[in-house]
Coordinates of C-alpha atoms in Angstrom, one line a residue:
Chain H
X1 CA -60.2 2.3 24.3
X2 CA -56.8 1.3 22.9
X3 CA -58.0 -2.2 21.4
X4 CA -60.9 -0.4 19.5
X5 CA -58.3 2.4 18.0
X6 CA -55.7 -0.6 16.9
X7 CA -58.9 -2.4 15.1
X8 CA -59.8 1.5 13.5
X9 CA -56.3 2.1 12.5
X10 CA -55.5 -1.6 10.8
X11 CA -58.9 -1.4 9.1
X12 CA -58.3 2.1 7.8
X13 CA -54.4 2.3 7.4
X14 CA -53.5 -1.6 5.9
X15 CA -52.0 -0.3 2.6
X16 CA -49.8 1.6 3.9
X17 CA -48.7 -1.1 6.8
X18 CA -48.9 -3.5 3.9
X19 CA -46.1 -1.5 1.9
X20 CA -44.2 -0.1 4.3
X21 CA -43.4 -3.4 5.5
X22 CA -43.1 -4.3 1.4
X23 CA -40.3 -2.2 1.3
X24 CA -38.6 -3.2 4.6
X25 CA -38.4 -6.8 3.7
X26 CA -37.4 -6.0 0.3
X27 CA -34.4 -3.6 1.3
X28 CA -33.5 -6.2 4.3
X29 CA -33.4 -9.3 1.4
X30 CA -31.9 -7.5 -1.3
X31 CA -29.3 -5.7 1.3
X32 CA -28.3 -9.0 3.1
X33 CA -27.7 -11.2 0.2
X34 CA -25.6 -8.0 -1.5
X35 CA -24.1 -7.9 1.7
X36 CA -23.3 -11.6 2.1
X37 CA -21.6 -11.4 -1.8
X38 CA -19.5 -8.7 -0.6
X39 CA -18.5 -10.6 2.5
X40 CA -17.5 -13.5 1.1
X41 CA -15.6 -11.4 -2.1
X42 CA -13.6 -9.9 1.6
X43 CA -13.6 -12.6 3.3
X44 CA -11.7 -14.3 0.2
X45 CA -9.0 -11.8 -0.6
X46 CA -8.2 -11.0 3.1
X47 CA -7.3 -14.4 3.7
X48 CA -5.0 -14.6 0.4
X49 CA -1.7 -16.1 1.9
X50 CA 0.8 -13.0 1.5
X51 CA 4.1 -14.0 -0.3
X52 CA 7.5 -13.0 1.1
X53 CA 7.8 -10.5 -1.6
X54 CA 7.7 -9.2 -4.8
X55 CA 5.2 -6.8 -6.3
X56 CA 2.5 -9.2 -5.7
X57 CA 3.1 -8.6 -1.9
X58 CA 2.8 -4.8 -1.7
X59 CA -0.4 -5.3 -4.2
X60 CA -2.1 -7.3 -1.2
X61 CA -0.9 -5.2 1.4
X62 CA -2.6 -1.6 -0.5
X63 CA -5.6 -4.1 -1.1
X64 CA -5.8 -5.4 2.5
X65 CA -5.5 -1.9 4.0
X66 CA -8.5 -0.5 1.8
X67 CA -10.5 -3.4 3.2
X68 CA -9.7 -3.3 6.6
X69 CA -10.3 0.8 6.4
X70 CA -13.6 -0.1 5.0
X71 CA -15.2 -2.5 7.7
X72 CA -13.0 -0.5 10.4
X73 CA -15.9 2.5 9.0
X74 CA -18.4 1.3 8.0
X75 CA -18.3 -0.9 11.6
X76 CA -17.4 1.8 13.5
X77 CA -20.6 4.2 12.3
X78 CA -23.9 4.7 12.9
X79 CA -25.9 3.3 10.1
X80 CA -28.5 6.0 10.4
X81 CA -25.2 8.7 10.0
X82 CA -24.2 7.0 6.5
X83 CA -27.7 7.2 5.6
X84 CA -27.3 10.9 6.0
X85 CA -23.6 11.5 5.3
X86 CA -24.2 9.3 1.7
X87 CA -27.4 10.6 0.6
X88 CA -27.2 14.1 1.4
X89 CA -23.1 13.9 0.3
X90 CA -23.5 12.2 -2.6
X91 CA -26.0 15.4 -4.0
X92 CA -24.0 18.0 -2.2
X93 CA -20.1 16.5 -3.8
X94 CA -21.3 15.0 -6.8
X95 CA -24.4 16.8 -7.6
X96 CA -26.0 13.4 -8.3
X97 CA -29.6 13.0 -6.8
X98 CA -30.0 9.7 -5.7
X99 CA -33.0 7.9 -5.7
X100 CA -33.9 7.1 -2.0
X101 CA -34.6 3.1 -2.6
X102 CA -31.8 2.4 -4.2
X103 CA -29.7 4.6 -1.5
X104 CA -31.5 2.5 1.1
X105 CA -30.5 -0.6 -0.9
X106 CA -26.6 0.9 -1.1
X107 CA -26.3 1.6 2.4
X108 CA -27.7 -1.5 4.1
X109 CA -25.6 -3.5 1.5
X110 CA -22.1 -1.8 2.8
X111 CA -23.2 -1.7 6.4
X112 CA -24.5 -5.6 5.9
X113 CA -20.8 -6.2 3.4
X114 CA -18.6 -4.9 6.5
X115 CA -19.9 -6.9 9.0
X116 CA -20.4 -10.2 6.6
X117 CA -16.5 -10.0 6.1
X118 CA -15.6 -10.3 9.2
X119 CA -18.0 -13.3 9.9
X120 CA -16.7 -14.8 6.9
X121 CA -13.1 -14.7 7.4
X122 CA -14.0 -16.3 11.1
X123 CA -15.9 -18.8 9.0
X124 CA -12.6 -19.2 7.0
X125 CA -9.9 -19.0 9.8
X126 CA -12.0 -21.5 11.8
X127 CA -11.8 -24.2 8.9
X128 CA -9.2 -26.9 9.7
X129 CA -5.9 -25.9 8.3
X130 CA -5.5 -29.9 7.3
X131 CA -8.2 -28.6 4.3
X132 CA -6.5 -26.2 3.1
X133 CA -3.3 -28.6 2.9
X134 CA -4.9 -31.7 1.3
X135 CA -6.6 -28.8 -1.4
X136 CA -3.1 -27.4 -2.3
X137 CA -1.6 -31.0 -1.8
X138 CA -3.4 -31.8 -5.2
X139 CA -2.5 -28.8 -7.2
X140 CA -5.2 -26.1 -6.3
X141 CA -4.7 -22.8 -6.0
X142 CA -5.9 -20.0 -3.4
X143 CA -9.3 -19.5 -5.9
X144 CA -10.1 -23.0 -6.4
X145 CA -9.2 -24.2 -2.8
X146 CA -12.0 -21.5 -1.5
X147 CA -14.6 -22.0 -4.2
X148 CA -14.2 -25.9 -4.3
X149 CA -13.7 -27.1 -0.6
X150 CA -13.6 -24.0 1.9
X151 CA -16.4 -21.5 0.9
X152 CA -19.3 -24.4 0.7
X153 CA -18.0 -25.2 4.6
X154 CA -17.8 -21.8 6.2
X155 CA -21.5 -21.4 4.3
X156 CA -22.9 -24.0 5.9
X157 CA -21.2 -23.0 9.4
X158 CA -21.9 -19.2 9.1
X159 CA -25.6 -19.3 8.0
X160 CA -26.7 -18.7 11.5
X161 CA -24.8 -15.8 12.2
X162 CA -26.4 -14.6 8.4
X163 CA -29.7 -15.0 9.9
X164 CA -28.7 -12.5 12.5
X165 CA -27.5 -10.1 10.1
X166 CA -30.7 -10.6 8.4
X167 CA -33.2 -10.3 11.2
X168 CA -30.9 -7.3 12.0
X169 CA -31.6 -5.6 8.5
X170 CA -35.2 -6.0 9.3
X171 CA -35.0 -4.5 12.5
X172 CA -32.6 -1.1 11.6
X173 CA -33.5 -0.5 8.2
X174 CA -36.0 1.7 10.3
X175 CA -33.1 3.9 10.7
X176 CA -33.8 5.0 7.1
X177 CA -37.0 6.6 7.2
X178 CA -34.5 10.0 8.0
X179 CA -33.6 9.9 4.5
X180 CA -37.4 9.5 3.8
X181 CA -37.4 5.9 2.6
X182 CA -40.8 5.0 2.8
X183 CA -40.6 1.8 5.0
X184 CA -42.7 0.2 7.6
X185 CA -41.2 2.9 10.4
X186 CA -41.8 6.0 7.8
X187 CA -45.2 4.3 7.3
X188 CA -46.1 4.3 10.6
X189 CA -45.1 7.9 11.5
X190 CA -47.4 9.4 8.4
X191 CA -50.7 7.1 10.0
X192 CA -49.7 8.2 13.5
X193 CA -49.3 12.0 12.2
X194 CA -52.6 11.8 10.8
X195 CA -54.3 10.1 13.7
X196 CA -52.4 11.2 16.6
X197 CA -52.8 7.8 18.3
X198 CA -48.8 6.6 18.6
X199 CA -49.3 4.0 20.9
X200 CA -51.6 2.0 18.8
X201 CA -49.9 2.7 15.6
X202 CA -46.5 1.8 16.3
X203 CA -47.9 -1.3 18.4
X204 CA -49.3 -2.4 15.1
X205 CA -45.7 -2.0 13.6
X206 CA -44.1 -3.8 16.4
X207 CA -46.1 -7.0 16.0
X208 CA -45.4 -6.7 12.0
X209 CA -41.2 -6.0 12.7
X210 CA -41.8 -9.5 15.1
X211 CA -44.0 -11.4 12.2
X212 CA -41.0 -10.8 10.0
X213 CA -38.2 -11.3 11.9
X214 CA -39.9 -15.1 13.5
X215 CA -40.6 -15.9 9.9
X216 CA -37.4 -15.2 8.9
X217 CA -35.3 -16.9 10.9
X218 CA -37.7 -20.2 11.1
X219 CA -37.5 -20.0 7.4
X220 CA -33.7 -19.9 7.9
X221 CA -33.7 -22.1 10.3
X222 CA -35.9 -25.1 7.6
X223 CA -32.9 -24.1 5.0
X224 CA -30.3 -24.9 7.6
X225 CA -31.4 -28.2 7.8
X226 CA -32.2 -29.0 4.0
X227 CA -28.4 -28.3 3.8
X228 CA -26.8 -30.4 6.6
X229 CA -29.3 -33.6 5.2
X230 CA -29.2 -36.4 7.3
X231 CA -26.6 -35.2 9.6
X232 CA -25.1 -32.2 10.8
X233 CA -21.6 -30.3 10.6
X234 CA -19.9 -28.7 13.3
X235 CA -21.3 -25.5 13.8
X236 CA -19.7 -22.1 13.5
X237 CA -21.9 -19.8 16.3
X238 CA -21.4 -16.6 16.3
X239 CA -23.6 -14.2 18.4
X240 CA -26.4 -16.4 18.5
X241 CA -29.3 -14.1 18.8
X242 CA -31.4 -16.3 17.6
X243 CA -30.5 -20.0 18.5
X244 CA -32.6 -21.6 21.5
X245 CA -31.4 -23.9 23.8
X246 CA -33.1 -26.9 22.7
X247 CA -32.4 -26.7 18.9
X248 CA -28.4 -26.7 20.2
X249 CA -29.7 -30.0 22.1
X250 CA -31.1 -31.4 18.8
X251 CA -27.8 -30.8 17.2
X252 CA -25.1 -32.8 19.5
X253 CA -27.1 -35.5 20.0
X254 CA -27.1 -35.7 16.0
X255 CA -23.6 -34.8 16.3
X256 CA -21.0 -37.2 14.9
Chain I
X1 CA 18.5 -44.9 -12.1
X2 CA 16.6 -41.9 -13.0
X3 CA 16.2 -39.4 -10.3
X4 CA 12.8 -38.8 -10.1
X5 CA 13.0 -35.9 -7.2
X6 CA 16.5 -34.4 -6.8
X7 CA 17.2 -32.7 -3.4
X8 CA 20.2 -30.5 -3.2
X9 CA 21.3 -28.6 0.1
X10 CA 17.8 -28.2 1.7
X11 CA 17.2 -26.0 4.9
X12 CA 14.9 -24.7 6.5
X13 CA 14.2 -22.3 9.3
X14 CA 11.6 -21.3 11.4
X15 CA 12.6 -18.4 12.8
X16 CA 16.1 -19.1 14.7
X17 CA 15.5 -22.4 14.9
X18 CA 17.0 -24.8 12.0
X19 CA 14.3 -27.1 11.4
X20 CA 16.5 -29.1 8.3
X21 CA 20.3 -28.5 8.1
X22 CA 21.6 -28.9 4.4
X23 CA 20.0 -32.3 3.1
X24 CA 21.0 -34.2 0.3
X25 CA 18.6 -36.4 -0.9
X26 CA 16.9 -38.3 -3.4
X27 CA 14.2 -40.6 -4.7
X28 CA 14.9 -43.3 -8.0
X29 CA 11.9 -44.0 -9.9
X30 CA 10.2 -46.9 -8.3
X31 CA 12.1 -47.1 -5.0
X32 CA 10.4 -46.7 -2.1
X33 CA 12.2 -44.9 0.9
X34 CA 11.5 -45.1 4.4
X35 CA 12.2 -42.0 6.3
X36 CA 12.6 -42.7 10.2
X37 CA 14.0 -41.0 13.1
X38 CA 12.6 -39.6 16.5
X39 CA 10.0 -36.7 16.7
X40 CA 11.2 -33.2 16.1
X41 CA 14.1 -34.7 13.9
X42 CA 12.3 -33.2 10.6
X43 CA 11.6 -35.5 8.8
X44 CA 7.9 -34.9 8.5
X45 CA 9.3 -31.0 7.7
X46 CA 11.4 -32.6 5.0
X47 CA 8.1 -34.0 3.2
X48 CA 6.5 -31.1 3.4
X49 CA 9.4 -29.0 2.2
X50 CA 9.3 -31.3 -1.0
X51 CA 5.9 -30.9 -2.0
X52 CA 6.2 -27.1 -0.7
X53 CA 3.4 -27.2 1.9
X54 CA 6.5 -25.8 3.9
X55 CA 8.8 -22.8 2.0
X56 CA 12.4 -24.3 2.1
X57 CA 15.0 -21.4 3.3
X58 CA 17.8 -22.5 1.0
X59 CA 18.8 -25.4 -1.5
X60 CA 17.4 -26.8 -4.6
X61 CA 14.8 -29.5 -5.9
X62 CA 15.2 -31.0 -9.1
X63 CA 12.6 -32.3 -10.6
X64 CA 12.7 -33.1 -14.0
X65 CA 15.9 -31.5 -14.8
X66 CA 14.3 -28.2 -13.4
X67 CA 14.7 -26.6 -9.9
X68 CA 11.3 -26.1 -8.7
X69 CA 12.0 -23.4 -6.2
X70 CA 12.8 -20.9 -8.9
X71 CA 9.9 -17.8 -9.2
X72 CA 8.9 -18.5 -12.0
X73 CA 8.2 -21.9 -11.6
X74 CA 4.8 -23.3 -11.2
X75 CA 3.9 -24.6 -8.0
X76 CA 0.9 -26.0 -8.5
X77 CA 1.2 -28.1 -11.7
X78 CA 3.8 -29.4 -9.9
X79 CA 1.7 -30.6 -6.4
X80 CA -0.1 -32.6 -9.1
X81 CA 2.7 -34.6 -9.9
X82 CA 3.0 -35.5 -6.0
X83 CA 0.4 -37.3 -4.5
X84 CA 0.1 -36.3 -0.5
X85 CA -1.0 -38.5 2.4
X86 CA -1.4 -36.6 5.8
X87 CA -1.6 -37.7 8.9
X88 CA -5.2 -36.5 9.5
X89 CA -6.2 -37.4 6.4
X90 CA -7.4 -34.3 5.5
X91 CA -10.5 -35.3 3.1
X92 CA -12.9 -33.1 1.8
X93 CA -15.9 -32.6 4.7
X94 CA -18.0 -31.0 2.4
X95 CA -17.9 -34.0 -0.7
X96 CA -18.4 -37.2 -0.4
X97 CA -16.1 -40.1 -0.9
X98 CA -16.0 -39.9 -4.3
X99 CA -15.9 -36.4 -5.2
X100 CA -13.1 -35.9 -3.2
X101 CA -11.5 -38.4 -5.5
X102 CA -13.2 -36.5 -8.4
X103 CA -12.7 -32.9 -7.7
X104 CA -9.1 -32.8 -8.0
X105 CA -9.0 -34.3 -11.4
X106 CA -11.9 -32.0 -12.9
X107 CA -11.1 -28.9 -11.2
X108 CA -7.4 -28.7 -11.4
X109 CA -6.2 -31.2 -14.5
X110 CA -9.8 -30.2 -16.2
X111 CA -10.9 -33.9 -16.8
X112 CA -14.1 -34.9 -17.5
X113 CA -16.4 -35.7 -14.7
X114 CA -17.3 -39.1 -16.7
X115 CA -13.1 -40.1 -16.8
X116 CA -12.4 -38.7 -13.6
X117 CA -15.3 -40.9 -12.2
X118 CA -13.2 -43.9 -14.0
X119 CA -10.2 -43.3 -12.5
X120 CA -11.8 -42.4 -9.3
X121 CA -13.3 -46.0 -9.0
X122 CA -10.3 -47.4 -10.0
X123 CA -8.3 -46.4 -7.0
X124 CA -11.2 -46.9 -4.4
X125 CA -11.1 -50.7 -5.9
X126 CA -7.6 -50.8 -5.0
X127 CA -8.1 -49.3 -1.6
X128 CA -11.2 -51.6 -0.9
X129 CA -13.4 -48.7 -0.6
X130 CA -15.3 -48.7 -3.8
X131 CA -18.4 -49.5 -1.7
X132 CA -18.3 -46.6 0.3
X133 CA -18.0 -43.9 -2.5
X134 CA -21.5 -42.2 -1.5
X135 CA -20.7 -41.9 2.5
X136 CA -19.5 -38.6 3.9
X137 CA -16.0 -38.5 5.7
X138 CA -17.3 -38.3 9.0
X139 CA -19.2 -41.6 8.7
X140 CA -16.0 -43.6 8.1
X141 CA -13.9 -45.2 10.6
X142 CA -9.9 -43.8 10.1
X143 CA -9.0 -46.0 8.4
X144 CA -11.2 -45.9 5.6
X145 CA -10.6 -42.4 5.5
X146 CA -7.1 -43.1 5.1
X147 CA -7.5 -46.0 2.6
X148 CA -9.6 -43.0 0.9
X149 CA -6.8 -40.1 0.8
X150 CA -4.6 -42.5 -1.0
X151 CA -7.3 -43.0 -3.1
X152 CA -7.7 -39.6 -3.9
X153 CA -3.9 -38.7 -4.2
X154 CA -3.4 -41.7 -6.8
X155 CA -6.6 -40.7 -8.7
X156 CA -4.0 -37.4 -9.4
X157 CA -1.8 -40.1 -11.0
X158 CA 1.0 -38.9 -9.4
X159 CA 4.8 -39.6 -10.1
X160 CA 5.7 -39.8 -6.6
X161 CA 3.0 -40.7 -3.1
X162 CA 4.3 -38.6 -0.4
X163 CA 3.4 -40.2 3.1
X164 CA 3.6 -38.2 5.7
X165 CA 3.1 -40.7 9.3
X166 CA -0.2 -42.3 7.3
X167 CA -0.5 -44.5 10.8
X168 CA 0.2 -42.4 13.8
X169 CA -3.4 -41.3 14.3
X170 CA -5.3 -45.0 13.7
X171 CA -6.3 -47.2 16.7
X172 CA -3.6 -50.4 16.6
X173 CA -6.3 -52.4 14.3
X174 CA -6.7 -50.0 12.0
X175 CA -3.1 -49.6 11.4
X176 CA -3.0 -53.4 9.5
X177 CA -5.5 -52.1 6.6
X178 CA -3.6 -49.1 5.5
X179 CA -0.3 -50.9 5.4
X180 CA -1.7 -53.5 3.9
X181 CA -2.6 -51.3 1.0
X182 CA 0.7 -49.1 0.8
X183 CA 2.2 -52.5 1.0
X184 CA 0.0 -52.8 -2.6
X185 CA 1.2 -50.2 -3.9
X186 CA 4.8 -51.0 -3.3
X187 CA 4.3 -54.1 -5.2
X188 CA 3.2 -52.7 -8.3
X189 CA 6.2 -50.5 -8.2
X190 CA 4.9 -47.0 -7.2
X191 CA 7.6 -44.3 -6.1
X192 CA 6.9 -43.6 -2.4
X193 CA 8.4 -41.2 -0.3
X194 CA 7.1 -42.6 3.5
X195 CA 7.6 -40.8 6.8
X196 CA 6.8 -43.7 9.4
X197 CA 7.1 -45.0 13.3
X198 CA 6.2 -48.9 11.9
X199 CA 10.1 -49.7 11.7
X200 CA 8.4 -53.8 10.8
X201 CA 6.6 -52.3 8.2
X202 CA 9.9 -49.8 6.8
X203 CA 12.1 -53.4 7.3
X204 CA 9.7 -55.2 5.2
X205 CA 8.8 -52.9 2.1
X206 CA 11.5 -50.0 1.9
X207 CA 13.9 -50.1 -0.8
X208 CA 16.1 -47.7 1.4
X209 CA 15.7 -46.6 4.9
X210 CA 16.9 -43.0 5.9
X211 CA 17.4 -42.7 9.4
X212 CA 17.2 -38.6 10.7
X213 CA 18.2 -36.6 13.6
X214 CA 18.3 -33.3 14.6
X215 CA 17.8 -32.1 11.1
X216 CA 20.3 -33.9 9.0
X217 CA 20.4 -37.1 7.5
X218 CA 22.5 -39.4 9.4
X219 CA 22.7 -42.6 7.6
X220 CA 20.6 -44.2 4.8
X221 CA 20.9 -47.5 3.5
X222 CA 18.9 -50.7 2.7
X223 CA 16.7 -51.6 5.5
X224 CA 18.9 -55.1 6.6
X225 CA 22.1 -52.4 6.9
X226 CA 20.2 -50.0 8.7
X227 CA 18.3 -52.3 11.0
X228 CA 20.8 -54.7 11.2
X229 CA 24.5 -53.2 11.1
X230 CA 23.7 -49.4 11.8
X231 CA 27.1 -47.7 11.4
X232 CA 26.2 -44.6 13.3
X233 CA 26.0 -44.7 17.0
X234 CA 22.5 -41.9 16.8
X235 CA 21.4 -44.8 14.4
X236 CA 22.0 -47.4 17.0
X237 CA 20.6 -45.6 20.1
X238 CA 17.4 -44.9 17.9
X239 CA 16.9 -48.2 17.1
X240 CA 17.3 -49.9 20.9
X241 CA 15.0 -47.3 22.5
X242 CA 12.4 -48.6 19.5
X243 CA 12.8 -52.1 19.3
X244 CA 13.5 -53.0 22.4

């Protein structure tokens, strides 16, 4: 019986569910808020107004195109390939031997850093350009424009699209267990090796991926509204993955 | 009269098409100047062009004995000096009333929170919106955020206000409140630069009206010459289709 081999494996395996899953929530946290750092650090220099010339110009152009190479890659790639291409190319070109967590945390970081850029210079483009006017109206500069009026709204209106990026961190950074990173996935192939029961094992992972995930995002979800307080801001959605129907009801009617 | 802003041979292009056609121009200290004319006649270009929201093509501003559009110069100590009302308003979504009277004044002249906060109140007194310093922009009515964005440009203590159309997106009864205030300001002697449709309120507080078309400066005078005995037949035809 199936039920009765789920009860035997839980019961006999828990440790190892316990810190497989440990270790995926820790690389998915740790990745996504690198990630999100990076992003906005992006986000920030690619939207740098370029000046009709000088030195400064072709400085942001050479900058620009080093970004835009960078997400185009690491977009464009399978995260389980850079797993493989940076581990095992990183020993191979540089002789260095890298530990596998902090790989992990490198890779999902980049992966996370590329696609957080692009969100965030959404976020940025889709701020009113009347904000941007007022902030330079009164003496600020591209830095202090972003930091002081821009970033803390394109936050607030990319948080949700975040959560995605987050509950997507949880989801693929099963995609490492090929460079041996001992996460839930890895986890769950050493039980089921042992016991030869697949099914059951990886049933018991799936409900553990969902746990985290539904967590996550209510958890994001709570934070979402500690930050719009009484009332809400106009929201930036962005592959909404995770957004019901009737929480988008809530918001317009608190709208305005 | 001291020339507080000095324009010399302005223009400016977008693309092909010649938005401002070598304008001479300038405010005294003090004076307040009434810039009117039909849509698309630049005038609301030439206000942006002064506080370089817009990149003038060609031609000079003096300001201070020093022409502004030189590299080296530096831009944005020199926005502070010019205090901008938009249209839209424009306030801060993400601070409240007062700390987007505040944030200009610690972040960019590095005040104290405590003076800025001084000055801050001082302004939203003078707009009537000291009561409202804890709301959010998008609780206020438009007018209140506009009485608010002059709040926050004169918290910069400016040399010049720059308004650019501070009425043209208010409902009819809002309109009275704002001019009521700029009409304040006038008072106590303020130099204001004013892009405007309210030709009664321009006839009643300008100093000097400047009428524009088509990118150039066709007359400017005080407002009974320019209301009364335009000397320019552009003048005159703007005038009828506005008055009535």
């Amino acid at each position: 019986m199936s039920f009765d081999w789920i009860v035997k494996i839980m019961s006999e395996n828990w440790l190892m569910f316990i810190r497989g899953a440990g270790i995926t929530l820790y690389i998915s946290i740790i990745g996504t808020i690198l990630g999100f750092i990076i992003g906005l650090l992006v986000g920030v220099i690619r939207t740098i107004p370029i000046p009709e010339r000088g030195v400064k110009k072709v400085i942001l152009k050479i900058i620009n195109f080093i970004l835009s190479v960078y997400i185009e890659i690491f977009r464009g790639t399978p995260m389980i390939v850079q797993a493989m291409v940076i581990y095992y190319g990183a020993a191979l070109a540089f002789d260095i031997d890298m530990n596998r967590l902090s790989a992990a945390l490198f890779i999902v970081s980049i992966n996370t850093g590329a696609y957080m850029s692009e969100i965030v210079r959404g976020g940025i483009v889709s701020i009113d350009k009347g904000q941007f006017e007022a902030a330079h109206a009164i003496g600020m500069n591209h830095i202090q424009t972003m930091v002081n009026v821009i970033l803390p709204q394109v936050i607030r209106n990319i948080l949700p699209a975040t959560g995605n990026e987050f509950v997507i961190n949880i989801k693929d950074t099963s995609v490492l267990n090929v460079i041996s990173v001992t996460e839930l996935y890895f986890q769950t192939k050493s039980v089921a090796g042992n016991n030869f029961r697949y099914f059951e094992s990886f049933f018991i992972t799936c409900i553990i991926y969902f746990i985290m995930t539904f967590t996550v995002t209510r958890i994001l979800r709570s934070i979402e509204r500690k930050i719009d307080g009484p009332d809400n801001y106009v929201m930036y959605a962005n592959q909404m993955q995770v957004d019901r129907p009737e929480n988008m009801m809530n918001r317009t009617t608190n709208d305005i | 009269m001291e020339h507080v802003i000095d324009i010399q041979h302005l223009s400016k292009s977008f693309g092909a098409h010649e938005v401002l056609k070598d304008i001479d121009f300038s405010v005294d200290k003090g004076e307040v100047v009434c810039i009117i004319g039909s849509s698309g006649s630049g005038k609301s270009t030439l206000l942006r062009c002064v506080n370089l929201l817009e990149n003038p093509s060609g031609g000079r501003i003096i300001y201070k004995g020093v022409n502004i559009l030189d590299d080296n110069h530096d831009v944005y100590a020199y926005r502070t000096k010019l205090g901008m009302v938009f249209q839209q308003f424009n306030l801060f979504n993400n601070h409240n009333v007062l700390d987007n009277c505040i944030v200009g004044q610690t972040k960019v002249l590095k005040h104290s929170r405590e003076d800025a906060k001084k000055v801050a109140m001082k302004y939203l007194k003078v707009v009537g919106m000291e009561q409202y310093i804890n709301a959010k922009p998008k609780q206020l009515s438009g007018g209140q955020k506009q009485r608010v964005a002059i709040a926050r440009a004169l918290s910069m203590e400016p040399d010049v206000m720059l308004f650019d159309e501070p009425t043209s997106a208010l409902d009819p009864e809002m309109v009275e409140e704002v001019l009521k205030v700029m009409k304040q300001l006038a008072e106590i002697g303020l130099t204001m630069l004013i892009v405007t449709h309210e030709m009664e309120f321009a006839k009643d507080v300008a100093d000097r009206v400047v009428f524009m078309d088509g990118g150039v400066i066709v007359e400017e005078g005080c407002p009974e010459q320019i209301f009364n005995n335009p000397t320019q037949e552009r003048t005159r035809e703007f005038l009828k289709r506005i008055l009535k």
